Amino acid sequence: MLHVFSINNQVVSLNEREQYVLNESEKAALYQQLSEKAATQVVILSTCQRFEVYIEATDLARKKTKEILLAFFELTPSVFTHQFIEYSGDDALTHLLKVSTGILAHVVGETQVLGQVKQAYQEAITNQTVAKSFHTIFQSVFRFSKQMHKQTGINDHPVSLSYSAYQFIASKVTTPQTILVLGAGKMGRLFVDYALETKHKLIVLNRDQSKLTHLPDSVTVGTLADWPVFIESVDVVVSSLELASPLITYQHLHNKKISRLLMLDLALPRSIEPTIQTLPGIDLFDLDQLGETIDKHHFVRQQKATIIMEQIVEEVENLKKTLHHQRFDDERRRQFLFRDQLLTETMADIERQLPDLKKKERTIIKHHVKQAVTEALMSNKSDDASPNEMFHKKERDHDEH
């Protein structure tokens, strides 16, 4: 049975979530502890927005996993109870499907989270903490999520300012650009996260340099005062600055050598003076223009999320059936092997004690012994009529071959 420990993003602040963003060595250490002391199958999802641990659950595995998480993150039981939500069985499968399809994402329906779940699954494979049932679960989830994204087109309708800006730029340019990002607050960081998935060259400027330390080496960083140095060499400017007056004015740019510049002002009050729009080669878009797209698309996304949720209910039932038959097939295979081994040993013992048996007599005895062994094996599962019938059918098929 699948079980998940998930950070409750409704009550856990961004600052509190930072401790759950693990680097490679920390994840490897947690994988080792969980796989050696708690569960036979483990997948850890650790991103800036989400921390989750998926395990193959027994009561003991859940207890041990909780103990390990408490110690690893130095949490008290009360803090753990406050910050984590647990899901089991159907609820755990539903949660994983909602995460992977983007239903629970900050931007409903975004596909980035599916890539993050895939990466977590690959890391688990590397750490040798997934087996047959988890392969079935996660590969089915990936197939379903991709199908839902394609079928509903939910990701075609941006709803956050940062994502709208990202999609807006994608609609305006077809080749990699140099993008100057002004501000590394929540909105600016979110835009940078999206842009890092592309081949655009990024320059990020901010007053507080400590907010830029997490960025990869491929990103150029600097202070806000540096913007005039870059303005003539960039193709796009995205500003999310919260200032009392515009940082970039008409007077700043009217003598600059700018042939083509796309500017997006996500701030209010505006951080880019509106009159800049009159300068040749400059296209300036503000909150009102992006907001029209957001209002329209938010409703559409919610409608499509409802469609996906209806499909998730069906997918959980399908996945449960697949896992049930998989477990039954594995158990049946073990029973066949045990039965055949027991039958071989029993017949060998009979033939040693009764060496003069005729061929027909041996055949009759073997048939009755096989039947008795099969009935004995199945007596332990007499409460499950359907698998019992399936076993006898497969037993006959097995014998015919």
Short mmCIF file of C-alpha atoms in Angstrom, two decimals:
data_model
loop_
_atom_site.label_atom_id
_atom_site.label_comp_id
_atom_site.label_asym_id
_atom_site.label_seq_id
_atom_site.Cartn_x
_atom_site.Cartn_y
_atom_site.Cartn_z
CA MET A 1 0.00 0.00 0.00
CA LEU A 2 1.24 3.48 -0.89
CA HIS A 3 1.68 6.01 1.92
CA VAL A 4 2.87 9.62 1.67
CA PHE A 5 4.19 12.16 4.16
CA SER A 6 3.57 15.61 2.65
CA ILE A 7 4.38 19.12 3.83
CA ASN A 8 1.16 21.08 4.32
CA ASN A 9 1.76 24.16 2.18
CA GLN A 10 -1.35 25.80 3.64
CA VAL A 11 0.26 26.23 7.05
CA VAL A 12 4.03 26.00 6.38
CA SER A 13 5.65 29.30 5.43
CA LEU A 14 8.25 29.74 2.71
CA ASN A 15 10.96 30.25 5.33
CA GLU A 16 9.95 27.03 7.09
CA ARG A 17 9.92 25.10 3.79
CA GLU A 18 13.52 26.04 3.09
CA GLN A 19 14.82 23.36 5.48
CA TYR A 20 13.10 20.70 3.36
CA VAL A 21 14.89 21.68 0.14
CA LEU A 22 17.62 19.03 0.15
CA ASN A 23 20.83 18.96 -1.85
CA GLU A 24 22.06 15.74 -3.47
CA SER A 25 24.12 14.53 -0.51
CA GLU A 26 21.31 15.22 1.96
CA LYS A 27 18.82 13.34 -0.19
CA ALA A 28 21.21 10.41 -0.52
CA ALA A 29 21.60 10.30 3.28
CA LEU A 30 17.84 10.36 3.82
CA TYR A 31 17.31 7.66 1.16
CA GLN A 32 19.87 5.47 2.93
CA GLN A 33 18.27 5.88 6.35
CA LEU A 34 14.72 5.27 5.10
CA SER A 35 15.58 2.26 2.93
CA GLU A 36 17.75 0.59 5.59
CA LYS A 37 15.57 1.26 8.64
CA ALA A 38 12.00 1.96 7.52
CA ALA A 39 10.65 0.97 4.09
CA THR A 40 11.58 -1.30 1.18
CA GLN A 41 10.43 1.29 -1.39
CA VAL A 42 10.97 5.06 -1.10
CA VAL A 43 10.64 8.10 -3.37
CA ILE A 44 11.58 11.56 -2.06
CA LEU A 45 10.21 14.69 -3.77
CA SER A 46 12.10 17.79 -2.63
CA THR A 47 11.57 21.12 -4.43
CA CYS A 48 11.24 24.77 -3.45
CA GLN A 49 7.46 24.32 -3.36
CA ARG A 50 6.99 20.77 -2.10
CA PHE A 51 8.52 18.11 0.14
CA GLU A 52 7.05 14.61 0.14
CA VAL A 53 8.15 11.09 1.02
CA TYR A 54 6.37 8.18 -0.66
CA ILE A 55 6.81 4.75 0.91
CA GLU A 56 5.45 1.24 0.58
CA ALA A 57 3.56 1.26 3.82
CA THR A 58 3.10 -1.08 6.72
CA ASP A 59 2.29 0.14 10.23
CA LEU A 60 5.92 -0.42 11.20
CA ALA A 61 7.23 1.36 8.08
CA ARG A 62 5.07 4.42 8.78
CA LYS A 63 6.24 4.55 12.38
CA LYS A 64 9.92 4.18 11.46
CA THR A 65 9.67 6.75 8.64
CA LYS A 66 8.15 9.30 11.00
CA GLU A 67 10.93 8.68 13.55
CA ILE A 68 13.59 9.17 10.88
CA LEU A 69 12.02 12.40 9.59
CA LEU A 70 11.75 13.77 13.13
CA ALA A 71 15.44 13.14 13.75
CA PHE A 72 16.68 14.15 10.29
CA PHE A 73 15.00 17.57 10.36
CA GLU A 74 15.26 17.97 14.16
CA LEU A 75 11.50 18.37 14.60
CA THR A 76 9.38 17.98 17.71
CA PRO A 77 6.32 15.71 17.43
CA SER A 78 4.01 18.74 17.71
CA VAL A 79 5.82 20.59 14.88
CA PHE A 80 5.72 17.44 12.73
CA THR A 81 1.98 17.06 13.30
CA HIS A 82 1.46 20.72 12.42
CA GLN A 83 3.60 20.71 9.26
CA PHE A 84 2.94 17.28 7.74
CA ILE A 85 -0.15 15.61 6.27
CA GLU A 86 -0.27 11.85 5.71
CA TYR A 87 -2.21 9.95 3.05
CA SER A 88 -2.62 6.18 2.67
CA GLY A 89 -4.00 3.80 0.06
CA ASP A 90 -6.54 5.39 -2.29
CA ASP A 91 -5.92 8.83 -0.79
CA ALA A 92 -2.17 8.50 -1.40
CA LEU A 93 -2.70 7.48 -5.04
CA THR A 94 -5.13 10.38 -5.51
CA HIS A 95 -2.65 12.81 -3.96
CA LEU A 96 0.20 11.65 -6.22
CA LEU A 97 -2.00 12.02 -9.30
CA LYS A 98 -3.08 15.52 -8.21
CA VAL A 99 0.54 16.53 -7.64
CA SER A 100 1.77 15.16 -10.97
CA THR A 101 -1.06 16.65 -13.04
CA GLY A 102 -0.45 20.05 -11.44
CA ILE A 103 -3.84 20.25 -9.69
CA LEU A 104 -2.06 21.15 -6.43
CA ALA A 105 0.54 23.41 -8.05
CA HIS A 106 0.83 27.12 -7.28
CA VAL A 107 -0.19 27.64 -10.90
CA VAL A 108 -2.97 25.09 -11.41
CA GLY A 109 -2.10 22.63 -14.14
CA GLU A 110 1.52 23.65 -14.75
CA THR A 111 3.70 20.89 -16.20
CA GLN A 112 6.90 21.76 -14.34
CA VAL A 113 5.87 19.69 -11.32
CA LEU A 114 5.49 16.56 -13.50
CA GLY A 115 9.14 16.91 -14.47
CA GLN A 116 10.05 17.24 -10.80
CA VAL A 117 8.18 14.04 -9.89
CA LYS A 118 9.89 12.24 -12.78
CA GLN A 119 13.27 13.43 -11.50
CA ALA A 120 12.42 12.21 -7.98
CA TYR A 121 11.51 8.80 -9.39
CA GLN A 122 14.80 8.61 -11.32
CA GLU A 123 16.73 9.56 -8.18
CA ALA A 124 14.96 6.76 -6.30
CA ILE A 125 15.98 4.31 -9.02
CA THR A 126 19.57 5.52 -8.67
CA ASN A 127 19.35 4.95 -4.92
CA GLN A 128 17.81 1.50 -5.57
CA THR A 129 14.68 2.21 -3.51
CA VAL A 130 11.97 1.27 -6.01
CA ALA A 131 10.70 -2.16 -6.99
CA LYS A 132 7.92 -3.60 -9.12
CA SER A 133 4.86 -1.97 -7.53
CA PHE A 134 6.41 1.51 -7.38
CA HIS A 135 7.54 1.21 -11.00
CA THR A 136 3.94 0.41 -11.91
CA ILE A 137 2.52 3.28 -9.84
CA PHE A 138 4.85 6.04 -10.99
CA GLN A 139 4.96 5.04 -14.66
CA SER A 140 1.16 4.89 -14.71
CA VAL A 141 1.00 8.33 -13.07
CA PHE A 142 3.38 9.81 -15.67
CA ARG A 143 1.36 8.37 -18.54
CA PHE A 144 -1.90 9.63 -17.08
CA SER A 145 -0.55 13.13 -16.31
CA LYS A 146 0.87 13.58 -19.79
CA GLN A 147 -2.41 12.40 -21.28
CA MET A 148 -4.41 14.86 -19.14
CA HIS A 149 -2.17 17.80 -20.04
CA LYS A 150 -2.52 17.01 -23.73
CA GLN A 151 -6.23 16.19 -23.60
CA THR A 152 -7.34 19.26 -21.62
CA GLY A 153 -4.66 21.77 -22.68
CA ILE A 154 -4.79 23.12 -19.13
CA ASN A 155 -1.27 24.53 -19.33
CA ASP A 156 -2.16 26.70 -22.32
CA HIS A 157 -3.83 29.28 -20.06
CA PRO A 158 -1.42 31.24 -17.77
CA VAL A 159 -2.90 32.54 -14.48
CA SER A 160 -0.06 33.94 -12.34
CA LEU A 161 1.71 37.18 -13.16
CA SER A 162 5.11 35.52 -13.27
CA TYR A 163 3.90 32.64 -15.42
CA SER A 164 1.86 34.98 -17.59
CA ALA A 165 5.00 37.04 -18.19
CA TYR A 166 6.94 33.88 -19.01
CA GLN A 167 4.27 32.67 -21.46
CA PHE A 168 3.84 36.17 -22.91
CA ILE A 169 7.55 36.36 -23.74
CA ALA A 170 7.38 32.89 -25.29
CA SER A 171 4.56 34.09 -27.54
CA LYS A 172 6.58 37.11 -28.68
CA VAL A 173 10.00 35.55 -29.33
CA THR A 174 10.99 32.30 -31.02
CA THR A 175 14.74 32.26 -30.35
CA PRO A 176 16.79 32.45 -27.12
CA GLN A 177 16.95 36.00 -25.79
CA THR A 178 18.88 37.93 -23.16
CA ILE A 179 16.45 38.80 -20.37
CA LEU A 180 17.13 41.42 -17.71
CA VAL A 181 15.15 40.65 -14.54
CA LEU A 182 14.78 43.51 -12.08
CA GLY A 183 13.86 42.34 -8.59
CA ALA A 184 14.23 38.97 -6.83
CA GLY A 185 11.18 39.03 -4.62
CA LYS A 186 8.61 36.24 -4.76
CA MET A 187 7.33 37.26 -8.20
CA GLY A 188 10.79 37.80 -9.63
CA ARG A 189 12.11 34.49 -8.27
CA LEU A 190 9.12 32.63 -9.68
CA PHE A 191 9.70 34.14 -13.11
CA VAL A 192 13.40 33.19 -12.93
CA ASP A 193 12.43 29.60 -12.00
CA TYR A 194 10.34 29.35 -15.17
CA ALA A 195 12.95 31.06 -17.35
CA LEU A 196 15.73 28.74 -16.10
CA GLU A 197 13.94 25.89 -17.91
CA THR A 198 14.62 27.65 -21.24
CA LYS A 199 17.73 28.59 -23.22
CA HIS A 200 17.35 32.31 -22.51
CA LYS A 201 20.34 34.12 -21.01
CA LEU A 202 19.37 35.65 -17.66
CA ILE A 203 20.66 38.75 -15.87
CA VAL A 204 19.12 39.25 -12.42
CA LEU A 205 19.58 42.47 -10.46
CA ASN A 206 18.37 43.07 -6.91
CA ARG A 207 18.98 45.32 -3.93
CA ASP A 208 19.48 42.43 -1.50
CA GLN A 209 22.30 40.32 -2.92
CA SER A 210 21.61 37.45 -0.50
CA LYS A 211 18.51 36.57 -2.55
CA LEU A 212 20.72 35.87 -5.58
CA THR A 213 23.13 33.36 -4.03
CA HIS A 214 20.97 30.34 -4.94
CA LEU A 215 21.07 31.09 -8.67
CA PRO A 216 23.21 28.88 -10.95
CA ASP A 217 26.52 30.14 -12.35
CA SER A 218 24.93 30.57 -15.79
CA VAL A 219 22.94 33.55 -14.44
CA THR A 220 24.61 36.98 -14.31
CA VAL A 221 23.78 38.82 -11.06
CA GLY A 222 24.28 42.35 -9.80
CA THR A 223 22.76 45.31 -7.97
CA LEU A 224 19.87 47.44 -9.25
CA ALA A 225 22.29 50.30 -9.88
CA ASP A 226 23.86 48.18 -12.63
CA TRP A 227 20.81 48.23 -14.91
CA PRO A 228 22.10 51.03 -17.23
CA VAL A 229 25.17 48.87 -17.96
CA PHE A 230 23.00 46.10 -19.44
CA ILE A 231 20.00 47.91 -20.93
CA GLU A 232 21.44 48.34 -24.45
CA SER A 233 22.50 44.71 -24.78
CA VAL A 234 19.34 42.92 -23.63
CA ASP A 235 16.24 41.91 -25.59
CA VAL A 236 13.70 41.74 -22.76
CA VAL A 237 13.24 43.51 -19.41
CA VAL A 238 10.98 42.06 -16.70
CA SER A 239 10.51 44.21 -13.60
CA SER A 240 8.70 43.24 -10.39
CA LEU A 241 10.20 46.00 -8.21
CA GLU A 242 8.15 47.63 -5.47
CA LEU A 243 9.28 51.26 -5.55
CA ALA A 244 7.73 54.60 -4.73
CA SER A 245 8.69 55.95 -8.17
CA PRO A 246 9.80 54.39 -11.49
CA LEU A 247 13.35 53.04 -11.66
CA ILE A 248 13.53 53.44 -15.46
CA THR A 249 12.24 56.68 -16.99
CA TYR A 250 11.92 58.26 -20.41
CA GLN A 251 14.90 60.47 -19.67
CA HIS A 252 17.03 57.40 -18.91
CA LEU A 253 16.34 55.75 -22.25
CA HIS A 254 15.70 58.41 -24.86
CA ASN A 255 19.41 58.72 -25.71
CA LYS A 256 20.17 54.97 -25.47
CA LYS A 257 20.94 52.93 -28.59
CA ILE A 258 18.03 50.48 -28.50
CA SER A 259 16.83 48.88 -31.71
CA ARG A 260 14.30 46.44 -30.21
CA LEU A 261 13.28 45.98 -26.57
CA LEU A 262 10.32 44.16 -25.00
CA MET A 263 9.53 45.45 -21.48
CA LEU A 264 7.12 43.90 -18.96
CA ASP A 265 6.28 45.88 -15.82
CA LEU A 266 4.74 43.55 -13.20
CA ALA A 267 4.90 46.15 -10.42
CA LEU A 268 2.37 48.49 -8.85
CA PRO A 269 3.20 51.35 -8.49
CA ARG A 270 4.86 51.07 -11.88
CA SER A 271 8.60 50.64 -11.92
CA ILE A 272 8.94 51.58 -15.62
CA GLU A 273 7.65 54.96 -16.71
CA PRO A 274 4.69 54.51 -19.14
CA THR A 275 5.93 57.24 -21.52
CA ILE A 276 8.81 54.94 -22.47
CA GLN A 277 6.28 53.24 -24.75
CA THR A 278 6.57 56.22 -27.13
CA LEU A 279 10.27 55.57 -27.79
CA PRO A 280 11.02 53.82 -31.08
CA GLY A 281 11.74 50.09 -30.84
CA ILE A 282 10.31 49.70 -27.33
CA ASP A 283 7.17 47.64 -26.56
CA LEU A 284 5.99 48.09 -22.96
CA PHE A 285 3.27 45.97 -21.34
CA ASP A 286 1.89 46.46 -17.83
CA LEU A 287 -0.32 44.76 -15.23
CA ASP A 288 -3.58 45.74 -16.87
CA GLN A 289 -2.68 44.06 -20.13
CA LEU A 290 -1.37 40.88 -18.45
CA GLY A 291 -4.26 40.93 -15.97
CA GLU A 292 -6.83 40.59 -18.74
CA THR A 293 -5.18 37.33 -19.78
CA ILE A 294 -4.98 36.08 -16.18
CA ASP A 295 -8.66 36.71 -15.33
CA LYS A 296 -9.84 34.91 -18.45
CA HIS A 297 -7.49 31.95 -18.08
CA HIS A 298 -7.97 31.34 -14.35
CA PHE A 299 -11.62 30.35 -14.90
CA VAL A 300 -10.67 28.10 -17.82
CA ARG A 301 -7.97 26.33 -15.79
CA GLN A 302 -10.35 25.66 -12.91
CA GLN A 303 -12.84 24.12 -15.33
CA LYS A 304 -10.18 21.85 -16.79
CA ALA A 305 -8.89 20.95 -13.32
CA THR A 306 -12.40 19.70 -12.51
CA ILE A 307 -12.31 17.49 -15.60
CA ILE A 308 -8.92 16.09 -14.55
CA MET A 309 -10.20 15.37 -11.02
CA GLU A 310 -13.06 13.32 -12.46
CA GLN A 311 -10.53 11.32 -14.48
CA ILE A 312 -8.30 10.89 -11.42
CA VAL A 313 -11.12 9.08 -9.59
CA GLU A 314 -11.32 6.57 -12.44
CA GLU A 315 -7.54 6.27 -12.72
CA VAL A 316 -7.21 5.40 -9.01
CA GLU A 317 -9.63 2.49 -9.49
CA ASN A 318 -7.77 1.31 -12.60
CA LEU A 319 -4.43 1.53 -10.81
CA LYS A 320 -5.76 -0.38 -7.81
CA LYS A 321 -6.92 -3.20 -10.09
CA THR A 322 -3.53 -3.30 -11.81
CA LEU A 323 -1.70 -3.48 -8.47
CA HIS A 324 -4.12 -6.13 -7.15
CA HIS A 325 -3.56 -8.39 -10.14
CA GLN A 326 0.17 -7.74 -9.98
CA ARG A 327 0.31 -8.81 -6.32
CA PHE A 328 -1.89 -11.81 -7.03
CA ASP A 329 0.24 -12.88 -10.00
CA ASP A 330 3.39 -12.66 -7.88
CA GLU A 331 1.79 -14.69 -5.11
CA ARG A 332 0.40 -17.23 -7.56
CA ARG A 333 3.82 -17.62 -9.16
CA ARG A 334 5.38 -18.31 -5.76
CA GLN A 335 2.65 -20.84 -5.02
CA PHE A 336 3.20 -22.64 -8.32
CA LEU A 337 6.91 -22.92 -7.62
CA PHE A 338 6.30 -24.15 -4.08
CA ARG A 339 3.60 -26.59 -5.22
CA ASP A 340 5.76 -28.06 -7.99
CA GLN A 341 8.72 -28.41 -5.64
CA LEU A 342 6.54 -30.11 -3.02
CA LEU A 343 4.96 -32.38 -5.63
CA THR A 344 8.38 -33.44 -6.97
CA GLU A 345 9.67 -34.23 -3.47
CA THR A 346 6.49 -36.11 -2.52
CA MET A 347 6.44 -38.24 -5.67
CA ALA A 348 10.13 -39.04 -5.25
CA ASP A 349 9.43 -40.22 -1.71
CA ILE A 350 6.44 -42.30 -2.86
CA GLU A 351 8.46 -43.96 -5.62
CA ARG A 352 11.24 -44.82 -3.19
CA GLN A 353 8.76 -46.53 -0.89
CA LEU A 354 6.68 -48.07 -3.70
CA PRO A 355 9.20 -48.84 -6.45
CA ASP A 356 6.89 -51.28 -8.24
CA LEU A 357 4.17 -48.75 -9.10
CA LYS A 358 2.94 -48.91 -12.65
CA LYS A 359 2.96 -45.80 -14.84
CA LYS A 360 -0.81 -45.42 -14.67
CA GLU A 361 -0.76 -45.73 -10.90
CA ARG A 362 1.95 -43.07 -10.61
CA THR A 363 -0.09 -40.76 -12.86
CA ILE A 364 -3.23 -41.23 -10.72
CA ILE A 365 -1.32 -40.67 -7.47
CA LYS A 366 0.43 -37.61 -8.87
CA HIS A 367 -2.89 -36.11 -9.96
CA HIS A 368 -4.45 -36.57 -6.50
CA VAL A 369 -1.35 -35.30 -4.69
CA LYS A 370 -1.27 -32.20 -6.89
CA GLN A 371 -4.96 -31.58 -6.22
CA ALA A 372 -4.47 -31.99 -2.48
CA VAL A 373 -1.46 -29.67 -2.41
CA THR A 374 -3.32 -27.04 -4.42
CA GLU A 375 -6.33 -27.19 -2.10
CA ALA A 376 -4.07 -26.94 0.94
CA LEU A 377 -2.34 -23.86 -0.44
CA MET A 378 -5.62 -22.17 -1.30
CA SER A 379 -7.24 -22.92 2.06
CA ASN A 380 -5.34 -19.97 3.50
CA LYS A 381 -7.20 -17.67 1.07
CA SER A 382 -10.68 -19.20 1.34
CA ASP A 383 -12.13 -15.79 2.16
CA ASP A 384 -11.24 -14.51 -1.34
CA ALA A 385 -13.46 -16.42 -3.77
CA SER A 386 -12.48 -14.55 -6.87
CA PRO A 387 -8.69 -15.08 -6.59
CA ASN A 388 -9.38 -18.71 -5.59
CA GLU A 389 -11.27 -19.29 -8.81
CA MET A 390 -8.56 -17.49 -10.75
CA PHE A 391 -5.90 -19.70 -9.18
CA HIS A 392 -7.66 -22.90 -10.19
CA LYS A 393 -8.09 -21.64 -13.74
CA LYS A 394 -4.43 -20.63 -13.96
CA GLU A 395 -3.45 -23.92 -12.29
CA ARG A 396 -5.20 -25.83 -15.06
CA ASP A 397 -3.59 -23.63 -17.69
CA HIS A 398 -0.21 -24.14 -16.04
CA ASP A 399 -0.62 -27.93 -16.02
CA GLU A 400 -1.59 -28.03 -19.69
CA HIS A 401 1.77 -26.46 -20.56
#
